[in-house]
Short mmCIF file of C-alpha atoms in Angstrom, two decimals:
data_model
loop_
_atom_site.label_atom_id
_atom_site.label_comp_id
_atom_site.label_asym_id
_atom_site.label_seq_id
_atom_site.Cartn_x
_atom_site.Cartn_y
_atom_site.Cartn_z
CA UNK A 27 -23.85 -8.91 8.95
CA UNK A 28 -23.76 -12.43 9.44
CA UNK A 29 -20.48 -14.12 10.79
CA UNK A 30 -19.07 -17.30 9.39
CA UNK A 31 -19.23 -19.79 11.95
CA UNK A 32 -15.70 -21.42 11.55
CA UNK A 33 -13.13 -20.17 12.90
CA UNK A 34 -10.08 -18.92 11.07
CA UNK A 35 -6.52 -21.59 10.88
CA UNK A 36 -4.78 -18.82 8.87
CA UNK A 37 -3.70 -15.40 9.84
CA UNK A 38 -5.03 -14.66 6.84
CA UNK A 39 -8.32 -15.67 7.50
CA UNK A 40 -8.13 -14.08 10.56
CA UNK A 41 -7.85 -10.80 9.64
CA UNK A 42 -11.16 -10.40 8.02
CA UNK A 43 -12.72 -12.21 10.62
CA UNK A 44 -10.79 -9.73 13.60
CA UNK A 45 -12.31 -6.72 11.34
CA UNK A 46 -15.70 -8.32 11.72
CA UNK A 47 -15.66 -8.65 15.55
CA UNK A 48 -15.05 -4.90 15.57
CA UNK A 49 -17.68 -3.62 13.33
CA UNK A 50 -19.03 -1.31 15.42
CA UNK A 51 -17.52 2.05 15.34
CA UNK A 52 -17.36 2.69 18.77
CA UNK A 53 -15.72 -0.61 19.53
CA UNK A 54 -12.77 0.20 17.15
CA UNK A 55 -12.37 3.69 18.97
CA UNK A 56 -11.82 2.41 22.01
CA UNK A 57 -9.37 0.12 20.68
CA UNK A 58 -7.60 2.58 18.84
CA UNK A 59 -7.70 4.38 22.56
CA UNK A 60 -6.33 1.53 24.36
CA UNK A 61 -3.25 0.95 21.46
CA UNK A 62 -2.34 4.63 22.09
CA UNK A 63 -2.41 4.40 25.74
CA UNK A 64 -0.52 1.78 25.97
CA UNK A 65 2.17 2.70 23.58
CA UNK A 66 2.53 6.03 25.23
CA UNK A 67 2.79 4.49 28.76
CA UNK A 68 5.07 1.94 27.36
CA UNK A 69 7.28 4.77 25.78
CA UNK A 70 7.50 6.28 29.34
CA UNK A 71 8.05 3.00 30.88
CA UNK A 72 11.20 2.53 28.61
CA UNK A 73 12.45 6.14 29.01
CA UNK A 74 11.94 6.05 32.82
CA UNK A 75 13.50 2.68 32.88
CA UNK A 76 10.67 1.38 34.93
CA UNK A 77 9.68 -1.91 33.95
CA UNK A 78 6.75 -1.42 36.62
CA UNK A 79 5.05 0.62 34.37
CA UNK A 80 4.03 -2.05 32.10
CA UNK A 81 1.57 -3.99 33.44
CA UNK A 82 -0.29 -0.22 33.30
CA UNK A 83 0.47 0.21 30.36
CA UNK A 84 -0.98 -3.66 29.43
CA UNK A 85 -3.99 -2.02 31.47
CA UNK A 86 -4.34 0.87 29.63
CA UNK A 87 -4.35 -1.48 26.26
CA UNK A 88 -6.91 -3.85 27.00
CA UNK A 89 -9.23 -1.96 29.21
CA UNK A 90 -10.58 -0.16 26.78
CA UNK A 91 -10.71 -2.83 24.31
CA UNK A 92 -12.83 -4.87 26.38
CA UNK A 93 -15.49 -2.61 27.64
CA UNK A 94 -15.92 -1.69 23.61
CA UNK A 95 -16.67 -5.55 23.21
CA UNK A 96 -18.61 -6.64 26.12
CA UNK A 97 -20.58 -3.29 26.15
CA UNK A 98 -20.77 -1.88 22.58
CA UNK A 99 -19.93 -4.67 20.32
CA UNK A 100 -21.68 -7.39 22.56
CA UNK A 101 -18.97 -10.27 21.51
CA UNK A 102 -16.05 -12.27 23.11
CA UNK A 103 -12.51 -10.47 22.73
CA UNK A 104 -11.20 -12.60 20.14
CA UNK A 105 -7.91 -12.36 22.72
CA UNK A 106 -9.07 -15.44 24.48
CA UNK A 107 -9.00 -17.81 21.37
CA UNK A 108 -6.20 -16.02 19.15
CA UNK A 109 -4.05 -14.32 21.66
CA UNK A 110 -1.00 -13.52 19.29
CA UNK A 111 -2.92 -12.59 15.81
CA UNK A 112 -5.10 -10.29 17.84
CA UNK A 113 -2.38 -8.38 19.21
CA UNK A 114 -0.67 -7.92 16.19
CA UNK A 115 -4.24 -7.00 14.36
CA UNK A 116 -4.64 -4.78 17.13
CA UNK A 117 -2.04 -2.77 15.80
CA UNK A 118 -2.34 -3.25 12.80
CA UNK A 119 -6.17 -1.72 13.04
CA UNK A 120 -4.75 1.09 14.37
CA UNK A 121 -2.20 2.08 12.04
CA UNK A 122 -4.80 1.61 8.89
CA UNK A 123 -6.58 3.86 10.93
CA UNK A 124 -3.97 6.17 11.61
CA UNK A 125 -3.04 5.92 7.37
CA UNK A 126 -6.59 5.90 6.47
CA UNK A 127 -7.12 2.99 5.30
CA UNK A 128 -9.21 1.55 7.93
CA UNK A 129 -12.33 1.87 5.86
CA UNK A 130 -10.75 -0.12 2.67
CA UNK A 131 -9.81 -2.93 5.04
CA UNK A 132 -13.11 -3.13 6.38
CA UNK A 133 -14.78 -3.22 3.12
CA UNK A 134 -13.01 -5.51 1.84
CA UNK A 135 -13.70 -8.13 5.08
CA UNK A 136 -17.29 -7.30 4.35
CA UNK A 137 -17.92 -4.95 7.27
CA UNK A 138 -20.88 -2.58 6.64
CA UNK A 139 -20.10 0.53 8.76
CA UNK A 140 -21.62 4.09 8.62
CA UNK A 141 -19.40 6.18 6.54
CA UNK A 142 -17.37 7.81 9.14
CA UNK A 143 -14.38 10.21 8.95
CA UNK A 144 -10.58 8.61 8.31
CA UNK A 145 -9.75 8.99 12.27
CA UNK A 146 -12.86 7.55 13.57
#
């Protein structure tokens, strides 16, 4: 699919464009990976009262996301230009996945994906 060169000013116009940086399948697993790791460790973190546990748990988060875009996706994380709206579409790619409406979301942003099972 070809990408739009400009970059997004609007959250939402960044949305669509997040949803096409993580086209690939495998790149959104890994994310979805990462977003449950790092919940879980933070959950621990808070329970435990151990504030030490979250830079692991910041670890656990982005890790995966990463390697799914320097290795599977072959792009930039968009992280490093849009810090704050990818966090928050971080999780909020992972709980239309979790609801099953991942695939709607992507269609609609114009991402052509394999057809792939709601928790894919």
């Amino acid at each position: 699919m070809a990408r739009s060169k400009a970059l997004p000013t609007t959250y939402r116009e960044f949305w669509p464009y997040y949803l096409q940086e993580h086209s690939a399948v495998n790149t959104r697993r890994l994310h979805y990976l990462g977003s449950t790791l790092s919940l879980c460790i933070f959950a621990v973190a808070a329970a435990l009262g151990r504030p030490s546990l979250l830079a692991i748990g910041l670890l656990a988060g982005y890790g995966p996301a990463w390697v799914g875009h320097y290795f599977v996706e072959c792009n930039r994380p968009a992280t490093f230009k849009f810090p704050f709206w990818s966090l928050i579409s971080d999780f909020r790619m992972w709980a239309c996945w979790l609801l099953g409406t991942i695939n709607t979301e992507l269609a609609k942003a114009s991402v052509s994906q394999p057809a792939v099972a709601t928790l894919s």
